[in-house]
Short mmCIF file of C-alpha atoms and ligand atoms in Angstrom, two decimals:
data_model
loop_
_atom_site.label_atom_id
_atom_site.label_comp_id
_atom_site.label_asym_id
_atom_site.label_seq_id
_atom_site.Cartn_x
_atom_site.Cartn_y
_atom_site.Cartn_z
CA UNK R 1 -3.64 44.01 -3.53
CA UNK R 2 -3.55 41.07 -5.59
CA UNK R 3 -3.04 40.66 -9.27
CA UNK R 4 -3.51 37.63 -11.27
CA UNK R 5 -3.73 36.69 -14.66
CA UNK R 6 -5.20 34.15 -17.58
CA UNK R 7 -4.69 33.24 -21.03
CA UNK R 8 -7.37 33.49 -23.81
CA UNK R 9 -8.17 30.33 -25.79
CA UNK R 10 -8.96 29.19 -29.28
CA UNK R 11 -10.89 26.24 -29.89
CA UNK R 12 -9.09 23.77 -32.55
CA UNK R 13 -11.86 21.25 -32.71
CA UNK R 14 -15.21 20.25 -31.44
CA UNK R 15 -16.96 23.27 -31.11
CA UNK R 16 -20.67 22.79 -30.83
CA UNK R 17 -20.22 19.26 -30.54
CA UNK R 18 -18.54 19.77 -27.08
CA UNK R 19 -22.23 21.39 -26.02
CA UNK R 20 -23.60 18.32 -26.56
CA UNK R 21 -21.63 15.79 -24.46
CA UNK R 22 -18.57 15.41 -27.13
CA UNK R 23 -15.26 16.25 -26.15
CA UNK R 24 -13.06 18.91 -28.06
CA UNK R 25 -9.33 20.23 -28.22
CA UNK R 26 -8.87 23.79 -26.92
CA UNK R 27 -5.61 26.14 -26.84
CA UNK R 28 -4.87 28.84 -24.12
CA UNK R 29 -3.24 31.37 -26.45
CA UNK R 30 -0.15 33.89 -25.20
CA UNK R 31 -2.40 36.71 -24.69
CA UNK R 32 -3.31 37.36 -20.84
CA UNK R 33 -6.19 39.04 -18.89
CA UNK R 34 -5.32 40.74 -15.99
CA UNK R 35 -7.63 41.13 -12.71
CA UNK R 36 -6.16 42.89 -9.94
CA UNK R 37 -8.40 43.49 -6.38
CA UNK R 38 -8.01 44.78 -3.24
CA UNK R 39 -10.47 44.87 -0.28
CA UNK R 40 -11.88 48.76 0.75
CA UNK R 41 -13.83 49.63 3.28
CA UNK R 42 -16.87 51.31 1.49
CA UNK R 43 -20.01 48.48 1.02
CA UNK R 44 -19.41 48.97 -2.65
CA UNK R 45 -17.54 47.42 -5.69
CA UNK R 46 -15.51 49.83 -7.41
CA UNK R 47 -14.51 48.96 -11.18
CA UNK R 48 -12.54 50.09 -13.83
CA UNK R 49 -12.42 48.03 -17.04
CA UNK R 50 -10.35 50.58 -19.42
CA UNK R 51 -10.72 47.91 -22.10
CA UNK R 52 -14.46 47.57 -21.82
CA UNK R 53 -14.64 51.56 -21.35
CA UNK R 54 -15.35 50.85 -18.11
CA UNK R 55 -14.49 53.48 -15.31
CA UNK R 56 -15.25 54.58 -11.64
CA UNK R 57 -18.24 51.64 -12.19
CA UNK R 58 -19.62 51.52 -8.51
CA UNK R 59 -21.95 49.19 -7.00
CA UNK R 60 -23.51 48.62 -3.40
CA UNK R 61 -22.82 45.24 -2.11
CA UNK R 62 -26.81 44.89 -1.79
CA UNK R 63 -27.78 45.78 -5.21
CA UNK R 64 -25.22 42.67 -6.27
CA UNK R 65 -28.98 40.98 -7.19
CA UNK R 66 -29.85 43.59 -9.62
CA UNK R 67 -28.86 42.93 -13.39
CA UNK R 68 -25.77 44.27 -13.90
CA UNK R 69 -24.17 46.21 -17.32
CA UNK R 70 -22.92 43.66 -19.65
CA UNK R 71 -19.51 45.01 -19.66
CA UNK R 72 -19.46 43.97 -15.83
CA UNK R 73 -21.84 41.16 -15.40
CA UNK R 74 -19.10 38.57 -15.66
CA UNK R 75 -17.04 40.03 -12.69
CA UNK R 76 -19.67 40.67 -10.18
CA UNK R 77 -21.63 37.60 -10.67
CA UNK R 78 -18.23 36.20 -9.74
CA UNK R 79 -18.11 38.49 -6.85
CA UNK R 80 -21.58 37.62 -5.65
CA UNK R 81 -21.19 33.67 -6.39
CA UNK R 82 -17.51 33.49 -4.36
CA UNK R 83 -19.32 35.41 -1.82
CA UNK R 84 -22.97 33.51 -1.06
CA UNK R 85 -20.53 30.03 -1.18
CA UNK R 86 -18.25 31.10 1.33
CA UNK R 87 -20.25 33.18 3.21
CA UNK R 88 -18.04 36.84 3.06
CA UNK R 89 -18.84 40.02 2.49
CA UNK R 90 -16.62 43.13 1.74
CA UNK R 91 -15.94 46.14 -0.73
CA UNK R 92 -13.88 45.71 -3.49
CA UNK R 93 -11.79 48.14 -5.64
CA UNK R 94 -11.32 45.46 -8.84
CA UNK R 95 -9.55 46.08 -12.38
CA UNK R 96 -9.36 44.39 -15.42
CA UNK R 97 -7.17 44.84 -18.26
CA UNK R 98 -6.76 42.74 -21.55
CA UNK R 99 -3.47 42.08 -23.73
CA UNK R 100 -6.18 41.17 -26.34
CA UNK R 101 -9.43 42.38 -27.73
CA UNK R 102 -12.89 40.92 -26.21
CA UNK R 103 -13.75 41.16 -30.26
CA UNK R 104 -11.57 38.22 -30.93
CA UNK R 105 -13.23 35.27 -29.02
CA UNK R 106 -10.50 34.32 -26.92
CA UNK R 107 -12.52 33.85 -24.17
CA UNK R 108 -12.58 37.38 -21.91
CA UNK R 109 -15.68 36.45 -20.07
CA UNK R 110 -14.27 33.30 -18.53
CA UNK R 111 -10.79 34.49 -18.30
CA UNK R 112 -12.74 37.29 -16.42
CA UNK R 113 -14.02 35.31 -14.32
CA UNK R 114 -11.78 32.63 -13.46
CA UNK R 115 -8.95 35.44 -12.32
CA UNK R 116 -11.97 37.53 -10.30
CA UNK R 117 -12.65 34.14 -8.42
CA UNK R 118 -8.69 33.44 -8.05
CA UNK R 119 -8.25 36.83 -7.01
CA UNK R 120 -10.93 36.46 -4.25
CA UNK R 121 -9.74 33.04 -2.76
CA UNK R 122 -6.37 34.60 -2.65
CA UNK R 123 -7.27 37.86 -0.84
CA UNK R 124 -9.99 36.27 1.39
CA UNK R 125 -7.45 33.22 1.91
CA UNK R 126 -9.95 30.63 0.95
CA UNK R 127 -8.54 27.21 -0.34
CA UNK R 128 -9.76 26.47 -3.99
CA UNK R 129 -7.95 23.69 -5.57
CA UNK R 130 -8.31 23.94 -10.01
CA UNK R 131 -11.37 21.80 -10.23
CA UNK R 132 -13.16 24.05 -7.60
CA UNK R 133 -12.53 27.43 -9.37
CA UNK R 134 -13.70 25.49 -12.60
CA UNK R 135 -16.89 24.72 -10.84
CA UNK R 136 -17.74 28.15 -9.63
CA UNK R 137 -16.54 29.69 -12.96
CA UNK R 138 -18.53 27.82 -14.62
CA UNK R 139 -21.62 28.09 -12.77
CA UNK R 140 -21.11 31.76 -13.01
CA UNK R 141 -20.43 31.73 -17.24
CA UNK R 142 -24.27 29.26 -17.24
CA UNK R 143 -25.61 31.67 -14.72
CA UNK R 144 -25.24 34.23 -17.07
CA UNK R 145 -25.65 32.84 -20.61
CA UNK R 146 -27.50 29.90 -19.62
CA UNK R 147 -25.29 27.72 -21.75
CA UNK R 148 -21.64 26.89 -22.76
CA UNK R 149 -19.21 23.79 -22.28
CA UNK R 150 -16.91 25.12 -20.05
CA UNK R 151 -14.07 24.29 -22.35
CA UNK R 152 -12.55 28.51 -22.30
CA UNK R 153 -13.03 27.83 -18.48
CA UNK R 154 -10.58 24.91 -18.60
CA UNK R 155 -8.18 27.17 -20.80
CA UNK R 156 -7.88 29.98 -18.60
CA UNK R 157 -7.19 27.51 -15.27
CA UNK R 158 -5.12 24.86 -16.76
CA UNK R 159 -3.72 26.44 -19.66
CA UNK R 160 -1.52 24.31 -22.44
CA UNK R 161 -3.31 22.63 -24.93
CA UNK R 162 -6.34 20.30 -23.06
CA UNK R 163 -8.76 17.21 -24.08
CA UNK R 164 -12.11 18.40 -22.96
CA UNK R 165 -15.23 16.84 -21.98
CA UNK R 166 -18.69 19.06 -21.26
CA UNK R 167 -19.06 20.63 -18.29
CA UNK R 168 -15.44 19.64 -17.24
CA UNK R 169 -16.46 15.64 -16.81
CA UNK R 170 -12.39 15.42 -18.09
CA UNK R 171 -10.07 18.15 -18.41
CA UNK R 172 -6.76 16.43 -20.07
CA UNK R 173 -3.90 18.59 -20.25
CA UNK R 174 -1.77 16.97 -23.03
CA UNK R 175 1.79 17.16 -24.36
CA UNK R 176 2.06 19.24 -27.65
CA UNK R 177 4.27 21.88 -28.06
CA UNK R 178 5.05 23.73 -31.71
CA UNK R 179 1.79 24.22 -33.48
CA UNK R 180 2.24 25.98 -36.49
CA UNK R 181 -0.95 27.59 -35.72
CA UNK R 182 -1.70 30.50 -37.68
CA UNK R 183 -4.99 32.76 -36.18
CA UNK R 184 -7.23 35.09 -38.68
CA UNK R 185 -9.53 37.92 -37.28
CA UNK R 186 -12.87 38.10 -39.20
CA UNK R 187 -13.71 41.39 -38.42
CA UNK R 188 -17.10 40.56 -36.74
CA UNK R 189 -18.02 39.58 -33.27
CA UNK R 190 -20.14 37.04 -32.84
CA UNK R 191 -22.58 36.29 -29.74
CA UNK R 192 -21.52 32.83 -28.75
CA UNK R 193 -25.11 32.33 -26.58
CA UNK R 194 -26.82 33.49 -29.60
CA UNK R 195 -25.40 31.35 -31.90
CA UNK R 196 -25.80 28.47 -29.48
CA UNK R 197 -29.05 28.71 -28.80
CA UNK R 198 -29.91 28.91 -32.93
CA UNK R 199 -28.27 25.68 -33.39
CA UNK R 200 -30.15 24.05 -30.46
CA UNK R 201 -33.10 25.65 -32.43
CA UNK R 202 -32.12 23.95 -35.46
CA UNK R 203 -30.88 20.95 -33.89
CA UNK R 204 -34.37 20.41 -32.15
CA UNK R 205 -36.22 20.36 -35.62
CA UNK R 206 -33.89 17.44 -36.97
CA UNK R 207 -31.96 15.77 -33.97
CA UNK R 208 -30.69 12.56 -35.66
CA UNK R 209 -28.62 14.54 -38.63
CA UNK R 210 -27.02 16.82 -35.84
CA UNK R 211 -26.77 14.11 -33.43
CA UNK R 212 -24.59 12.40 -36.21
CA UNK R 213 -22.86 15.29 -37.49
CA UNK R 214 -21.58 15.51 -33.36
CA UNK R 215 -20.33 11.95 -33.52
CA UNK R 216 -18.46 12.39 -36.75
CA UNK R 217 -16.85 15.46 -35.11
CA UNK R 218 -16.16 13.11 -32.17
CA UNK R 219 -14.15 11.05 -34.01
CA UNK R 220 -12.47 14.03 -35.72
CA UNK R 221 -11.31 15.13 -32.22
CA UNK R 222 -9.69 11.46 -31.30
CA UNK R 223 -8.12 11.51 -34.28
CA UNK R 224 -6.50 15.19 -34.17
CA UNK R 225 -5.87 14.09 -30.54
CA UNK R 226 -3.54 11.54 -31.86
CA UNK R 227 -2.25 13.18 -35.01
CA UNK R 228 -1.17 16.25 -32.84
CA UNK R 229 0.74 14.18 -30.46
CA UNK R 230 2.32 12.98 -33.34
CA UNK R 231 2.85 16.56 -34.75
CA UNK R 232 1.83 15.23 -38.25
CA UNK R 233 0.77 19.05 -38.96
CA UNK R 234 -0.16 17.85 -42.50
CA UNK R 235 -2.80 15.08 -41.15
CA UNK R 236 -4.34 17.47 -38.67
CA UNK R 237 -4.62 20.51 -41.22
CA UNK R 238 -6.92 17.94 -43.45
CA UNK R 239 -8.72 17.15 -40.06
CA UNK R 240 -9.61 20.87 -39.75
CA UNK R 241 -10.81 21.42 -43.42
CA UNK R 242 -12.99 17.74 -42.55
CA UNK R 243 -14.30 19.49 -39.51
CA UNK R 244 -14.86 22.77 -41.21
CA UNK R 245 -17.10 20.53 -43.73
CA UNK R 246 -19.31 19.00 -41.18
CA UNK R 247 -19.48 22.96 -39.18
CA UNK R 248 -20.39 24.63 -42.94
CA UNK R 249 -23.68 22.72 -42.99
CA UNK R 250 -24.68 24.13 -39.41
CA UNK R 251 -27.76 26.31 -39.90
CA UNK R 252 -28.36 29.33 -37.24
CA UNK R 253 -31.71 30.69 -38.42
CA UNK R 254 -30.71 34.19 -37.19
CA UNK R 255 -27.85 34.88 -39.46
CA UNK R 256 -28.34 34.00 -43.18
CA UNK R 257 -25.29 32.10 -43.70
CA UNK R 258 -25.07 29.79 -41.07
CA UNK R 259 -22.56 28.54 -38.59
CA UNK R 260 -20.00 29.33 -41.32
CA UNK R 261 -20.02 32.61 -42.85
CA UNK R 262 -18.75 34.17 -46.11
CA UNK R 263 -15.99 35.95 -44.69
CA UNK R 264 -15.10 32.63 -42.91
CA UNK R 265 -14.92 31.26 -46.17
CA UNK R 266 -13.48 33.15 -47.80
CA UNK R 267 -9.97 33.40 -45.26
CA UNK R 268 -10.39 30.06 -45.45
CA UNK R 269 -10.46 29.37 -49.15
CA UNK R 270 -7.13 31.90 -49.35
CA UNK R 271 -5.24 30.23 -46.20
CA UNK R 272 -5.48 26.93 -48.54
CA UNK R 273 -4.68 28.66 -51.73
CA UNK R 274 -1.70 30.03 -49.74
CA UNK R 275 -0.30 26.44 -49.05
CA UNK R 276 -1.90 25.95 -45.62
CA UNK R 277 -2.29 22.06 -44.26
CA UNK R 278 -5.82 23.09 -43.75
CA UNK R 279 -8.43 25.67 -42.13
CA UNK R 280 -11.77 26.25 -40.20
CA UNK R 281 -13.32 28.46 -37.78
CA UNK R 282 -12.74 28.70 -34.58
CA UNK R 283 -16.12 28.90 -31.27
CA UNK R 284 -19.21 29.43 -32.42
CA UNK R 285 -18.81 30.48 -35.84
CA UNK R 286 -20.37 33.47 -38.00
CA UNK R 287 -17.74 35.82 -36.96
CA UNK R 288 -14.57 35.83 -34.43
CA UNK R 289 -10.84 34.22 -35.74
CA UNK R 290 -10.37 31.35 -38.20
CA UNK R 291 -7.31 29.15 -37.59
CA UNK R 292 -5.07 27.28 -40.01
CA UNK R 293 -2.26 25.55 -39.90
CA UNK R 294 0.81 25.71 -42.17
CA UNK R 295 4.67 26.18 -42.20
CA UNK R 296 4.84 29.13 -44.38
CA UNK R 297 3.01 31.71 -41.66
CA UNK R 298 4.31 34.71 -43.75
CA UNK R 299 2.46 33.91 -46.94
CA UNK R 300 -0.44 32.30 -45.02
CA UNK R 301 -1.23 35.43 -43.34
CA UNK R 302 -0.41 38.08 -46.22
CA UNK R 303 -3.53 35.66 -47.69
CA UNK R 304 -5.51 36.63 -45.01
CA UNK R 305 -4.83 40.27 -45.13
CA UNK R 306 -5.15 40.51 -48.65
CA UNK R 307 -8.90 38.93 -48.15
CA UNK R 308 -10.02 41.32 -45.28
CA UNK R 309 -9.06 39.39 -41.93
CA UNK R 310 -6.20 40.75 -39.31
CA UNK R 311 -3.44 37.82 -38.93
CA UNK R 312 -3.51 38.07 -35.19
CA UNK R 313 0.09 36.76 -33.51
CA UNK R 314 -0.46 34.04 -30.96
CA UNK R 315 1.12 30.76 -29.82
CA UNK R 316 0.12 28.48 -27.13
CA UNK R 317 0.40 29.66 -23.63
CA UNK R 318 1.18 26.68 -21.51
CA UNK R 319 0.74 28.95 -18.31
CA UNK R 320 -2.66 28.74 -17.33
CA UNK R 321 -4.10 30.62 -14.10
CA UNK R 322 -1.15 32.67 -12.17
CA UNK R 323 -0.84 35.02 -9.72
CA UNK R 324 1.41 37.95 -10.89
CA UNK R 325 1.90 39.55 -7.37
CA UNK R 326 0.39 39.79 -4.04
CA UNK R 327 0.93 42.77 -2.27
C1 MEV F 401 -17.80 28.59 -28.66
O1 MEV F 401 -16.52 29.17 -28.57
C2 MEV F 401 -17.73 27.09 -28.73
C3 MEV F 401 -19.06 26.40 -28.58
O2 MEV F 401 -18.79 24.99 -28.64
C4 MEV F 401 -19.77 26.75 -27.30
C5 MEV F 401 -19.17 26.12 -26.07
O3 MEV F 401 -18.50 25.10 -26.12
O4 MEV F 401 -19.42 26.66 -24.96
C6 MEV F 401 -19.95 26.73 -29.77
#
């Protein structure tokens, strides 16, 4: 049996822009999902996925083709892409369990998948340096969704806090430690592909404003790139509220409010009335966490409770991908 782990993520800036060929910053986050798989002898997958109320799944290695649950797509596309590239075969007992809520946005699908695929070189003893278990991740996440950066992928592997360009064309790990990064809850999940896919809607009816709006966040990334290794927390709060200006003006045509939402804000709007350097969403938008960033964490996230969000506890995880045992 082997068990491995990754950390969730939270983007800090570039979302959307980072579709579209723009880099972004991304933090894994100290909350872990665990995949742990052993080989059986039955032709079948076994699952359990207590988190995703998930239990006793079973599926024949030949139906791996069919479309699968939702709740277990991620893992046995994983399965079935590790398997057609190196050319194995085998049953599988496989479980999942999550230190945080899929609700949040951290990232469970490609933490998910990155430990399923880690999990499977390690049993099957196939060599898979980072970059290759990025690859296959993220032609698994596309496979699925049909769209995405790849930037959550690059959190789970490498972990820390990481410079990323689209698709993985650079993965920078860099140097920051002691973000006084403070992490609100909305209280609504939002659909990442969904939300993607409105902007591109949106995007196609007026490409030059959005094509802009992308560079500007561009250059909001280099300069939180250099402001963070600088730890001038007060420059890259105003860098968030900036990007959070250029994200509020996002349309989605399938949610009334936009990218931005009221509840997003509105934690906002109380994170800076509580004294924070700044605020903004975090992924997609519409729902999932806001981040700020601030010294005073206890007031800042009192403010948050008060307005209807759950302060959720993180820091940075600078563990990416690890195997817990192997048995
Ligand atoms: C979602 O968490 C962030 C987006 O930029 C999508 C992506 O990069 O895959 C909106």
């Amino acid at each position: 049996m082997i068990k491995v782990s990754a950390p969730g993520k939270l983007m800090l800036f570039g979302e959307h822009a980072v579709v579209y060929n723009r880099p972004c910053l991304v933090a894994a986050v100290s909350q872990r999902l665990f995949v742990e798989v052993e080989k059986n002898s039955e032709n079948k997958i076994l699952l359990d996925a207590p988190q995703m109320k998930v239990s006793d799944f079973a599926v024949s290695l030949t139906d791996l083709d069919k479309e699968q649950p939702k709740e277990v797509r991620f893992v046995l596309e994983a399965v079935k892409n590790f398997f057609r590239k190196y050319n194995i075969e085998s049953g599988l007992k496989i479980k999942t369990e999550s230190q945080f809520s899929a609700e949040y946005g951290f990232g469970s699908s490609s933490a998910v998948t990155v430990c399923t695929i880690k999990a499977l070189s390690e049993i099957f003893e196939v060599k898979m340096a980072e970059k290759e278990i990025f690859d296959l991740s993220y032609k698994t996440v596309l496979d699925i969704q049909g769209v995405g950066s790849g930037f959550d992928i690059a959190a789970a592997i490498y972990g820390g806090v990481i410079y990323f360009l689209t698709g993985g064309k650079r993965i920078e790990p860099l140097e920051i430690k002691n973000i006084p990064l403070i992490v609100g809850y909305t209280g609504v999940k939002a659909s990442t592909s969904e939300i993607v896919k409105a902007v591109k809607v949106e995007m196609e009816k007026d490409s030059e404003y959005y094509e802009k709006a992308y560079d500007d966040i561009l250059q909001i990334v280099e300069k939180a790139k250099t402001a963070m290794g600088n730890s001038s927390w007060p420059e890259v709060g105003r860098l968030m509220t900036e990007n959070q200006g250029i994200l509020r003006k996002f349309k989605a045509p399938s949610v009334e409010y936009g990218v931005s939402s009221e509840i997003i804000e509105k934690l906002i709007e109380v994170c800076q009335r509580a004294g924070a350097f700044g605020a903004k969403l975090s992924g997609a938008g519409v729902g999932d966490c806001i981040i700020a960033l601030g010294e005073n964490r206890g007031e800042i996230e009192k403010a948050i409770k008060e307005a209807g969000g759950t302060p959720v506890s993180v820091n940075v995880d600078y563990q990416g991908l690890k195997i817990e045992n192997n048995l």
